[in-house]
Short mmCIF file of C-alpha atoms in Angstrom, two decimals:
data_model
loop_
_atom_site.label_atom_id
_atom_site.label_comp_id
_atom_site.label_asym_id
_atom_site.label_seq_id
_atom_site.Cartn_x
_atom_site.Cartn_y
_atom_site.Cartn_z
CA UNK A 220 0.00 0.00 0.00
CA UNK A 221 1.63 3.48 -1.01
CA UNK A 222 2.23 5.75 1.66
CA UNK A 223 -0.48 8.63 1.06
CA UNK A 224 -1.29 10.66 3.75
CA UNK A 225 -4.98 12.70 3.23
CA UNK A 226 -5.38 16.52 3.50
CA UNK A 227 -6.36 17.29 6.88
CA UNK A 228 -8.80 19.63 8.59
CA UNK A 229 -6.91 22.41 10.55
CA UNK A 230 -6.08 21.47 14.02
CA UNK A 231 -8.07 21.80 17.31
CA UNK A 232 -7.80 23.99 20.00
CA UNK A 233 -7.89 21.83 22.51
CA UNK A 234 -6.89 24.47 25.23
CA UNK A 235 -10.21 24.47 26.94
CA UNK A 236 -9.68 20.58 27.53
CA UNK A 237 -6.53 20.73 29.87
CA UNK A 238 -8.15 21.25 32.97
CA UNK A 239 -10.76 18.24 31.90
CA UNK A 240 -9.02 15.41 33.78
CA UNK A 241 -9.14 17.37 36.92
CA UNK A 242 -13.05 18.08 36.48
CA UNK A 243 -13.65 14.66 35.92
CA UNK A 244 -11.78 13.62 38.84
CA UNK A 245 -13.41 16.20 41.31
CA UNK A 246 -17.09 14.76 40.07
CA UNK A 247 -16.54 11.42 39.89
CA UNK A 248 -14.59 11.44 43.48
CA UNK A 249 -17.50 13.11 44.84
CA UNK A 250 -20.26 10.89 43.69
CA UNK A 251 -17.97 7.82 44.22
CA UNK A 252 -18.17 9.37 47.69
CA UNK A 253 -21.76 9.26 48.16
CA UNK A 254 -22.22 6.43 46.31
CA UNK A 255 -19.70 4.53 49.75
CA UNK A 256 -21.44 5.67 52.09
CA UNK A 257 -24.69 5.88 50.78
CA UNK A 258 -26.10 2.14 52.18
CA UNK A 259 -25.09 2.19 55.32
CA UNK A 260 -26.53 -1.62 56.36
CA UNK A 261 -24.38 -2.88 53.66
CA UNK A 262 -21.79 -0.50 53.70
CA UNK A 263 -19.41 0.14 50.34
CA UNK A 264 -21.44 -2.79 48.44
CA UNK A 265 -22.82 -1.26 45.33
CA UNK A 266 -19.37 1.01 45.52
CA UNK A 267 -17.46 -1.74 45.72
CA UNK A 268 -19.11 -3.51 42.27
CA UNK A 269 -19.11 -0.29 40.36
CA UNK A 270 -15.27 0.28 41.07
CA UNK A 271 -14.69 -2.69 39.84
CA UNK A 272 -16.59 -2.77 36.98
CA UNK A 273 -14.51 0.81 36.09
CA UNK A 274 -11.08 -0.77 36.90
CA UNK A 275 -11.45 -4.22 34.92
CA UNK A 276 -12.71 -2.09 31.74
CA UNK A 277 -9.35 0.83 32.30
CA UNK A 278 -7.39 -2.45 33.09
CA UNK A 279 -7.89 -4.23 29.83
CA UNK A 280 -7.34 -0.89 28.12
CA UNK A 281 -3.64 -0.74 29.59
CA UNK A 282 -2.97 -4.60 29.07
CA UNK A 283 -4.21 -4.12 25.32
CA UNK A 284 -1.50 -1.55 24.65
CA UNK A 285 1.22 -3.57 26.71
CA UNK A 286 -0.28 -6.37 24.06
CA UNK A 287 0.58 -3.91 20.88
CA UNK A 288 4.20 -3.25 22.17
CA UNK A 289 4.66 -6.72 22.31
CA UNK A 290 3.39 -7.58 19.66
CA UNK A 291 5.38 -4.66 17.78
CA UNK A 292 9.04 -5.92 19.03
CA UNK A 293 8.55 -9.68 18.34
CA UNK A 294 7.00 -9.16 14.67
CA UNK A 295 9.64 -6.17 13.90
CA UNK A 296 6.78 -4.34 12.48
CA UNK A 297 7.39 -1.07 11.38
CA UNK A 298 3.79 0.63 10.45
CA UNK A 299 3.01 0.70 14.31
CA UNK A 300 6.19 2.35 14.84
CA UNK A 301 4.13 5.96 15.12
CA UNK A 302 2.21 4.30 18.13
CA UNK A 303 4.70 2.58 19.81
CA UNK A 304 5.58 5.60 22.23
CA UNK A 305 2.32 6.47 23.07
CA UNK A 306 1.47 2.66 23.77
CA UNK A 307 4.69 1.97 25.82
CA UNK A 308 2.40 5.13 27.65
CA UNK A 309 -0.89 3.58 28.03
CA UNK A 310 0.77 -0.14 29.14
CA UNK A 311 2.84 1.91 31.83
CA UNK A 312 -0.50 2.66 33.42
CA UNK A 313 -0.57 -0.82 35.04
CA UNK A 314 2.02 0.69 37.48
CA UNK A 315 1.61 2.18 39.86
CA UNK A 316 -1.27 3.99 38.65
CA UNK A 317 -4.00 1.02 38.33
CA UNK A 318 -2.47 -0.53 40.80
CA UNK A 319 -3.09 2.23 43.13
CA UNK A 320 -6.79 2.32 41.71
CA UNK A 321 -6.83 -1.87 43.30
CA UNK A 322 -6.47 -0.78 46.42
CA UNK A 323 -10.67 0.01 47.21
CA UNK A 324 -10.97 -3.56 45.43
CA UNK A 325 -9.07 -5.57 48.25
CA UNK A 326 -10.54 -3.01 51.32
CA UNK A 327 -13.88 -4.07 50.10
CA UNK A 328 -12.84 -7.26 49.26
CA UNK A 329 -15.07 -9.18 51.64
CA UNK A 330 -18.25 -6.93 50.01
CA UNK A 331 -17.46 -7.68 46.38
CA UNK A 332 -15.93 -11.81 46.64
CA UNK A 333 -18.89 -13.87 48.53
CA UNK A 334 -16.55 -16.87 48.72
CA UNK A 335 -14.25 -14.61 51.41
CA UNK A 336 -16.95 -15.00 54.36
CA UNK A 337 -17.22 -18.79 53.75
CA UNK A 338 -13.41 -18.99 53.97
CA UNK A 339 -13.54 -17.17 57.37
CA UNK A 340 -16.57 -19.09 58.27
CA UNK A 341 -14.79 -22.69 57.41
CA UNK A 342 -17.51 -23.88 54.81
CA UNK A 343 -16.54 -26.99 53.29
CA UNK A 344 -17.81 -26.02 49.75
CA UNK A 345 -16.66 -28.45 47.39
CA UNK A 346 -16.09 -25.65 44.53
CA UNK A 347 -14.29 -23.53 47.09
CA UNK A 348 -12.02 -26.35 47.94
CA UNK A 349 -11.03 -27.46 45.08
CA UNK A 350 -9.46 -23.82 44.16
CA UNK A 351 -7.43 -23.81 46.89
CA UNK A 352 -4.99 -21.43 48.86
CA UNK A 353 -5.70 -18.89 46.62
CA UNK A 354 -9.06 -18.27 47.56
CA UNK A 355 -8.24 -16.78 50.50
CA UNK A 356 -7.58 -13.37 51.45
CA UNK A 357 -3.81 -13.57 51.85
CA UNK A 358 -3.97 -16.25 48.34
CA UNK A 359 -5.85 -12.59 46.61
CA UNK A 360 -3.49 -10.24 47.49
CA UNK A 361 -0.04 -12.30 47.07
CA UNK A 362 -1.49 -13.19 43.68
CA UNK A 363 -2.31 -9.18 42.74
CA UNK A 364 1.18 -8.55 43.78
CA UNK A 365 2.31 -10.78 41.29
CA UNK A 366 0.54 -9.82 38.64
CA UNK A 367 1.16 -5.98 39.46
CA UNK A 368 4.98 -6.98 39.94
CA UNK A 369 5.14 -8.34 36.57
CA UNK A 370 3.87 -6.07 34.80
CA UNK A 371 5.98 -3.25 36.74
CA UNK A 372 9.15 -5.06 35.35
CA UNK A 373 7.98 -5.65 31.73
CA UNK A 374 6.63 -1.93 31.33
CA UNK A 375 9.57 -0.67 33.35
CA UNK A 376 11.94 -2.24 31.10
CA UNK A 377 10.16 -1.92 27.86
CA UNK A 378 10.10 1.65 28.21
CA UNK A 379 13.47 2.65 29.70
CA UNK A 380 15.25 0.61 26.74
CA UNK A 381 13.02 2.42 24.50
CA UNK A 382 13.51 5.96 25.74
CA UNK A 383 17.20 4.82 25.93
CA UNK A 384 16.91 4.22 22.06
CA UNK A 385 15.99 7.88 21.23
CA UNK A 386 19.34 8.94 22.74
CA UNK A 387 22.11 6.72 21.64
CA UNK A 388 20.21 4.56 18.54
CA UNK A 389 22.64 1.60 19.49
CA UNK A 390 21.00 -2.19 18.34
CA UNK A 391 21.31 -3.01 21.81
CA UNK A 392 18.07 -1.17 22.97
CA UNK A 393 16.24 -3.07 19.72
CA UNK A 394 17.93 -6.73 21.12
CA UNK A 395 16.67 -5.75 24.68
CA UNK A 396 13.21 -4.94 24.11
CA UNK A 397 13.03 -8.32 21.95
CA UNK A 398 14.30 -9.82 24.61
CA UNK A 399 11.72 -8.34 27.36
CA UNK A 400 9.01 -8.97 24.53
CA UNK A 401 9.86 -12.48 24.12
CA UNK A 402 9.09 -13.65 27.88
CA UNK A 403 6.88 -10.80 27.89
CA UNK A 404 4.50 -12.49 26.04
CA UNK A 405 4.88 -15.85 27.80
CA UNK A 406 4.09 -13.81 31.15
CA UNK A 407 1.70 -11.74 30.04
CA UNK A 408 -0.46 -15.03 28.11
CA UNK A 409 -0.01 -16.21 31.60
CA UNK A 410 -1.61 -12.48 33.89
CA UNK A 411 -4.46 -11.95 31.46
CA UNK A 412 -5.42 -15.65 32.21
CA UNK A 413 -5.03 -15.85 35.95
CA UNK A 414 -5.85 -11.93 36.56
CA UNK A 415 -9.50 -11.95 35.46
CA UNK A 416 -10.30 -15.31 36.74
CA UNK A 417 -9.77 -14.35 40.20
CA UNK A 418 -10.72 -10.74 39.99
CA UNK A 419 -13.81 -10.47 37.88
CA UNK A 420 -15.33 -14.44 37.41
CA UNK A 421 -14.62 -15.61 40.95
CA UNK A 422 -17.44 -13.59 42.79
CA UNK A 423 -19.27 -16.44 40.92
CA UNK A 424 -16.86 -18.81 42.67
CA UNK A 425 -19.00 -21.57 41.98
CA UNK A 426 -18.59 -21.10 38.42
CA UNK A 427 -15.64 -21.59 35.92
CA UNK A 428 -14.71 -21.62 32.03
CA UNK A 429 -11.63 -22.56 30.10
CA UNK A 430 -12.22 -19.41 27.78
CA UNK A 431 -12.43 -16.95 30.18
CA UNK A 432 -8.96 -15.86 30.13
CA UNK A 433 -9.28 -15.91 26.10
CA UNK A 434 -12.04 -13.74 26.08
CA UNK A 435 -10.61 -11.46 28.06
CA UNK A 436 -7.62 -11.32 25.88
CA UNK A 437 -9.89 -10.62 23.21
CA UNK A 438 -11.37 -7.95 24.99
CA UNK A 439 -8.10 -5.86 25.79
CA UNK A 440 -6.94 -6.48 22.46
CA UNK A 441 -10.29 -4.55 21.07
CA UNK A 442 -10.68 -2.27 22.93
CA UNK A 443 -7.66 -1.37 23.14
CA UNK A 444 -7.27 -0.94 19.48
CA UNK A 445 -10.84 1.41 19.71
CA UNK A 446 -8.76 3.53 22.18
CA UNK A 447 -5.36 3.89 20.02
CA UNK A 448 -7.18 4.50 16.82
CA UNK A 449 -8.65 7.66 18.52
CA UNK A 450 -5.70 8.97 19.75
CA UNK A 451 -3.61 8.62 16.97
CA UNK A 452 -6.71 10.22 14.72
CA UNK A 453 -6.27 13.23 17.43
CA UNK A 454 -2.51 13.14 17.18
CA UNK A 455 -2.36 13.36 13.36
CA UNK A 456 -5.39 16.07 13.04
CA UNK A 457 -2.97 18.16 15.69
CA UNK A 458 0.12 17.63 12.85
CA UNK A 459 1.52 15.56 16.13
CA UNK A 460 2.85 12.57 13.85
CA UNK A 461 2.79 14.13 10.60
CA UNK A 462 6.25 12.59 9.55
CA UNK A 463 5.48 9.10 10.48
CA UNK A 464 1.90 8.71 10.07
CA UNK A 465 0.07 7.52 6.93
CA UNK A 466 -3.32 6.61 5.72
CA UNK A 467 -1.86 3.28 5.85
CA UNK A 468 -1.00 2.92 8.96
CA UNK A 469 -4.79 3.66 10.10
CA UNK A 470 -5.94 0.77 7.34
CA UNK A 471 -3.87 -1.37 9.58
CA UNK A 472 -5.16 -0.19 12.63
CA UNK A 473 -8.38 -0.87 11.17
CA UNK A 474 -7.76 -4.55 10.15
CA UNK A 475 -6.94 -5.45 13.35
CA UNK A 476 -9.71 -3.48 15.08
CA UNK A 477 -11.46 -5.81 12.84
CA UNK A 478 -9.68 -8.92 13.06
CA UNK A 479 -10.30 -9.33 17.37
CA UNK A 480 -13.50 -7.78 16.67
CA UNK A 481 -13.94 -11.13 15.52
CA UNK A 482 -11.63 -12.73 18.04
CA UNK A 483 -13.55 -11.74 20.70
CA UNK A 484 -17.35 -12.86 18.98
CA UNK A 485 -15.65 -15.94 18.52
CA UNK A 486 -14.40 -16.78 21.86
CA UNK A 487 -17.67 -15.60 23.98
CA UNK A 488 -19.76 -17.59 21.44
CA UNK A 489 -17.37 -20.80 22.18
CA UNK A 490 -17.83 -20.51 25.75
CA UNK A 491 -21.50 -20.23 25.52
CA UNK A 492 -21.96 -22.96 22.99
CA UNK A 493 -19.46 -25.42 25.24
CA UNK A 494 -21.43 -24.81 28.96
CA UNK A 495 -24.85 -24.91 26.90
CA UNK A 496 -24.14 -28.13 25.08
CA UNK A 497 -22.69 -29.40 27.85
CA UNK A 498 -25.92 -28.90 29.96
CA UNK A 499 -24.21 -29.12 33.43
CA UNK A 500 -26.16 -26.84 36.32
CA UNK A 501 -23.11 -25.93 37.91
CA UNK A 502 -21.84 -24.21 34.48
CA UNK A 503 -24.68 -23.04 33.01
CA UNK A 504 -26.50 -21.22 35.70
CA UNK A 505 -24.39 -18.31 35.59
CA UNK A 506 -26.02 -17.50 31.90
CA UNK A 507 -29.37 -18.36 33.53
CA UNK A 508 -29.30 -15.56 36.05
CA UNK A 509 -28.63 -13.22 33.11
CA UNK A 510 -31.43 -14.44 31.17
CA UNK A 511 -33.71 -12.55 34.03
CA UNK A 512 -35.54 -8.90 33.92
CA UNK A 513 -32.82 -6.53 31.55
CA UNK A 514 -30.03 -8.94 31.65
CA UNK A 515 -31.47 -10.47 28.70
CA UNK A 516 -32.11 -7.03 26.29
CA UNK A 517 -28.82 -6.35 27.74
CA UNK A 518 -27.44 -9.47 26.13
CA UNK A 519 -29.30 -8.91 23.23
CA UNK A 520 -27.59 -5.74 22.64
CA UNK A 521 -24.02 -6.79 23.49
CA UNK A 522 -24.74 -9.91 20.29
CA UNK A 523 -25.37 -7.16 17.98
CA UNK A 524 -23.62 -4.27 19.17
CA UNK A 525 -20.55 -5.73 20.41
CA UNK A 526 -20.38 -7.90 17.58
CA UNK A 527 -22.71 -7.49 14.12
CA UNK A 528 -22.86 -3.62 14.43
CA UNK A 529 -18.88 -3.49 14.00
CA UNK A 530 -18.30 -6.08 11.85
CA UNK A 531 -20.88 -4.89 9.41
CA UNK A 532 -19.48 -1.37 9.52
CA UNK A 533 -16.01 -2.08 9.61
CA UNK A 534 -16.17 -4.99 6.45
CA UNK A 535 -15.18 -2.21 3.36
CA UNK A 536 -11.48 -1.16 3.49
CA UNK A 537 -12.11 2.49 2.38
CA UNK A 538 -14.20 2.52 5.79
CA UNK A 539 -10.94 1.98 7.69
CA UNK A 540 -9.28 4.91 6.67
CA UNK A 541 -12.49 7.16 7.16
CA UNK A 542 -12.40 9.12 10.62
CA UNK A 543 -16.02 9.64 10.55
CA UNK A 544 -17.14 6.91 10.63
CA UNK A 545 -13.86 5.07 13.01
CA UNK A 546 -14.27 7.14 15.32
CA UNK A 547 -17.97 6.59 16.14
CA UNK A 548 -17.30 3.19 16.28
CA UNK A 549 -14.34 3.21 18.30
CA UNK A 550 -16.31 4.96 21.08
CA UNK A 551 -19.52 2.96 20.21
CA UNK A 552 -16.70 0.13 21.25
CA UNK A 553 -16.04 1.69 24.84
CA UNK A 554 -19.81 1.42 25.40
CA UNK A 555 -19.88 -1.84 24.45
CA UNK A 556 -16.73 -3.06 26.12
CA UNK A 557 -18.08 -1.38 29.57
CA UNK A 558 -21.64 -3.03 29.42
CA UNK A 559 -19.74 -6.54 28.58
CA UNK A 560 -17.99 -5.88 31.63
CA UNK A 561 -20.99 -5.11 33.73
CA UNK A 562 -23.35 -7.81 32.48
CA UNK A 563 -20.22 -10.08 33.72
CA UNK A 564 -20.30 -8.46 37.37
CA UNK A 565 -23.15 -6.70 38.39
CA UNK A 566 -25.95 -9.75 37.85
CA UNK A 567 -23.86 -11.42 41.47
CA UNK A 568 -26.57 -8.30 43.35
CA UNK A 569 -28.57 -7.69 40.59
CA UNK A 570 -30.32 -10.62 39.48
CA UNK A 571 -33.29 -8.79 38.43
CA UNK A 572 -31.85 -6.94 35.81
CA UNK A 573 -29.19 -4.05 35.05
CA UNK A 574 -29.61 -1.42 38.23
CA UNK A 575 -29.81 1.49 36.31
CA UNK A 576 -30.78 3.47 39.60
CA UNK A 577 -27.37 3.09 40.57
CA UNK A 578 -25.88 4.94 37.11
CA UNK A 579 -25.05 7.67 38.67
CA UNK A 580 -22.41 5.83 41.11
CA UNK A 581 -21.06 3.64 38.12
CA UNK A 582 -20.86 6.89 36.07
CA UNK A 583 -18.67 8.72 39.01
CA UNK A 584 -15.97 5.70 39.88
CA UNK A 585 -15.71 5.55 35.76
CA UNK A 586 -15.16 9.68 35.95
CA UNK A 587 -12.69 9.50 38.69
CA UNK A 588 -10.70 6.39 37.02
CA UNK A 589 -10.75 8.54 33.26
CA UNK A 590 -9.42 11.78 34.70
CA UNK A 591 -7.13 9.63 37.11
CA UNK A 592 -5.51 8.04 34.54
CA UNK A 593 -5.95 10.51 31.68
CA UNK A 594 -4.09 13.11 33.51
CA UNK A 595 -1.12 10.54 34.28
CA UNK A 596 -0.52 9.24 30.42
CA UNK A 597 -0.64 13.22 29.05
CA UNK A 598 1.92 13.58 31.72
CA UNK A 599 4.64 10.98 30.53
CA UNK A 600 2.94 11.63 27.10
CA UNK A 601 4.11 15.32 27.09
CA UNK A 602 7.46 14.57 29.07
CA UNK A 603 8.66 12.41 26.25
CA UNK A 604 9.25 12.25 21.76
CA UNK A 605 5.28 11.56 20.41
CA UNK A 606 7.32 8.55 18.73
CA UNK A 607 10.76 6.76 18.61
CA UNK A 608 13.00 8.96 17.25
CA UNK A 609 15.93 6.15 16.46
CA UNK A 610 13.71 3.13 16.07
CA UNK A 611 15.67 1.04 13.18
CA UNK A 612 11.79 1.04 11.18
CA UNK A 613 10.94 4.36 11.82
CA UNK A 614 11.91 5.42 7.79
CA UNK A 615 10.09 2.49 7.01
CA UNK A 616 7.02 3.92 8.95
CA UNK A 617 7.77 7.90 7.72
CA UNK A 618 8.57 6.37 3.83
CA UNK A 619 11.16 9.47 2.62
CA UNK A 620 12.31 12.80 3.80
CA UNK A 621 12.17 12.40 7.51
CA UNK A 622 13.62 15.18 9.61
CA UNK A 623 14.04 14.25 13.14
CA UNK A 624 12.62 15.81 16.29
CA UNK A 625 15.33 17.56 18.33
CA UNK A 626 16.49 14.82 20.49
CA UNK A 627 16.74 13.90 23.92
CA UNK A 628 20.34 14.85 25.08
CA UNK A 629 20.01 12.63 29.13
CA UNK A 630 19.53 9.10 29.71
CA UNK A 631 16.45 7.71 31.08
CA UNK A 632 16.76 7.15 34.63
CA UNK A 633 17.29 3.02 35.31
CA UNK A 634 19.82 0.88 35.34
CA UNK A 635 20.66 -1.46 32.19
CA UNK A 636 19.33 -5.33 32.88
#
């Protein structure tokens, strides 16, 4: 595909919007507020659920881009060169910023994971035995130190060897971040399995599914696309990328945007057609209970928006390219993506159907989370090149004429491992 970039509109102010991460934080930490101490007989319940629901959908946004680095280093790509930086940015989120954001999660532990007061209570539940030590309080929190601690060394080193790169250009950086990518995939196959199974489908302990940790692979790899494909459509209307961003690099953006859109139909559908077929109670209750009140329009909606809307839309290549209609769909896929995540959690309390009543809390931990973590990425965004400035594919990316950035002159702090 040539490298044809099309005539943009002028740029945005976007002056108005600096203060925006702020706002949202102020509103949403005041209704997350209320919304803790607003039942005091079952005090921090519904907060408890709605924070979660906010952190598991934020979460799988910051593993997807983690994913795309990954992914970028061990296939030597060189279109996503222009997004590597700004993905390196979103998969540093995991720490310490997300991991700061688990810390109402294991306070409220005992309100959001039922199985916690049978462990304290010594039930001898055959489902709860058979998972272990690590359904126990002490088993929850070693394991989210693990996960947390892993992904604190692979973004740590991913991104120091990368921001080393921009200053010296030597191979060594390139051989390093291959190297981090290569068991970085291995442990991060390994986090997106394990993480979700005890954070999001134990509090139905009873329940379990060999495809859970694929579809929620599939599920950070979308959305996460949905998310960079807006930002780097804001970065090139703002002239950010100009020298190494193409029209081709957003058809590729596109395909993939496609190809887990997909992915992720494809896994959720296996998992349903496996328990159903299978016709065991203690499997296929847990789609049961969502076949009551609004969980079943719900589910309704998620079959066709989270998966026939998009794929429809996004089948004609031209439509790839076309910001006008992308970008609808992108953030048509964070609706999606958050009400997948919800009808996985909130039917535990709700069996009746979605509690809609309680928007206004869901809407005010998601707030507080987006300005949280919006204001920390334009941070190290801003501190930091838009995009690798001595990556080896970067004229591969740019095609001819390239004129460097002024570059970084100081080492990025870290030592060499």
């Amino acid at each position: 595909m040539k490298h044809e970039t099309t005539e943009l509109p002028p740029p945005m102010d976007l002056s108005g919007l600096r203060s925006a991460p702020a706002v949202l934080m102020v509103i949403g930490g005041i209704l997350s507020l209320i919304g803790l101490f607003s039942t005091p007989k079952n005090f921090g319940q519904e907060f408890g659920y709605a924070w979660l629901v906010a952190f598991i959908f934020f979460l799988m946004i910051a593993l997807g881009g983690l994913f795309l680095v990954i992914i970028h280093h061990l296939t030597d790509a060189g279109w996503s060169v222009a997004t590597r930086r700004f993905c390196e940015h979103i998969g540093s989120l995991l720490f310490p910023w997300l991991a700061f954001l688990f810390v109402p999660v294991i306070l409220l532990a005992n309100k959001i994971y039922p199985w916690l007061d049978l462990v304290r209570a010594h039930t001898h539940d055959r489902a709860l035995l058979a998972k272990g030590p690590l359904f126990t309080l002490t088993g929850f929190i070693v394991a989210a130190l693990i996960f947390f601690g892993i992904w604190w060394l692979l973004t740590g080193r991913l991104n120091y060897w990368s921001l080393r790169q921009d200053v010296t250009g030597d191979a060594l950086c390139t051989r390093k971040m291959r190297f981090h990518s290569g068991w970085g995939i291995l442990a991060f196959a390994g986090t997106v399995t394990v993480a979700p199974m005890l954070w999001m489908q134990s509090i139905t302990y009873q329940w379990s599914s060999t495809m859970y940790g694929l579809y929620m692979f599939a599920s950070c790899g979308w959305i996460a696309l949905a998310t960079v494909y807006v930002i780097t459509a804001i970065l090139q209307r703002q002239r950010v990328l100009t020298d190494v961003l193409k029209d081709s690099q957003f058809y590729f953006l596109g395909v993939l945007f496609f190809a887990f859109t997909l992915l992720e139909a494809y896994f959720e559908f296996a998992q349903y057609f496996v328990i159903w077929n299978g016709n065991v109670p203690d499997e296929t209750f847990w789609y049961i209970i969502r076949e009551n009140g609004s969980w079943f329009c719900i589910s309704m909606i998620l079959i066709f928006g989270h998966f026939f809307v998009p794929f429809i839309l996004l089948l004609p290549a031209n439509v790839k390219m076309n910001f006008k209609v992308m970008v609808p769909i992108c953030l048509w896929a964070w609706l999606m993506g958050y009400a997948d995540v919800a009808f996985n959690i909130f039917p535990v309390i709700h069996r009746d159907g979605y509690p809609f009543h309680w928007l206004w809390l869901q809407f005010g931990c998601f707030c507080f989370m987006f300005g949280f973590l919006a204001q920390a990425f334009l941070k190290k965004f801003l501190s930091h090149p838009p995009y690798p400035q001595r990556d080896p594919r970067i004229l591969e990316a740019m095609g001819i004429g390239h004129k460097p950035e002024e570059l970084p002159d100081t080492l990025p702090d870290g030592g060499a491992r």
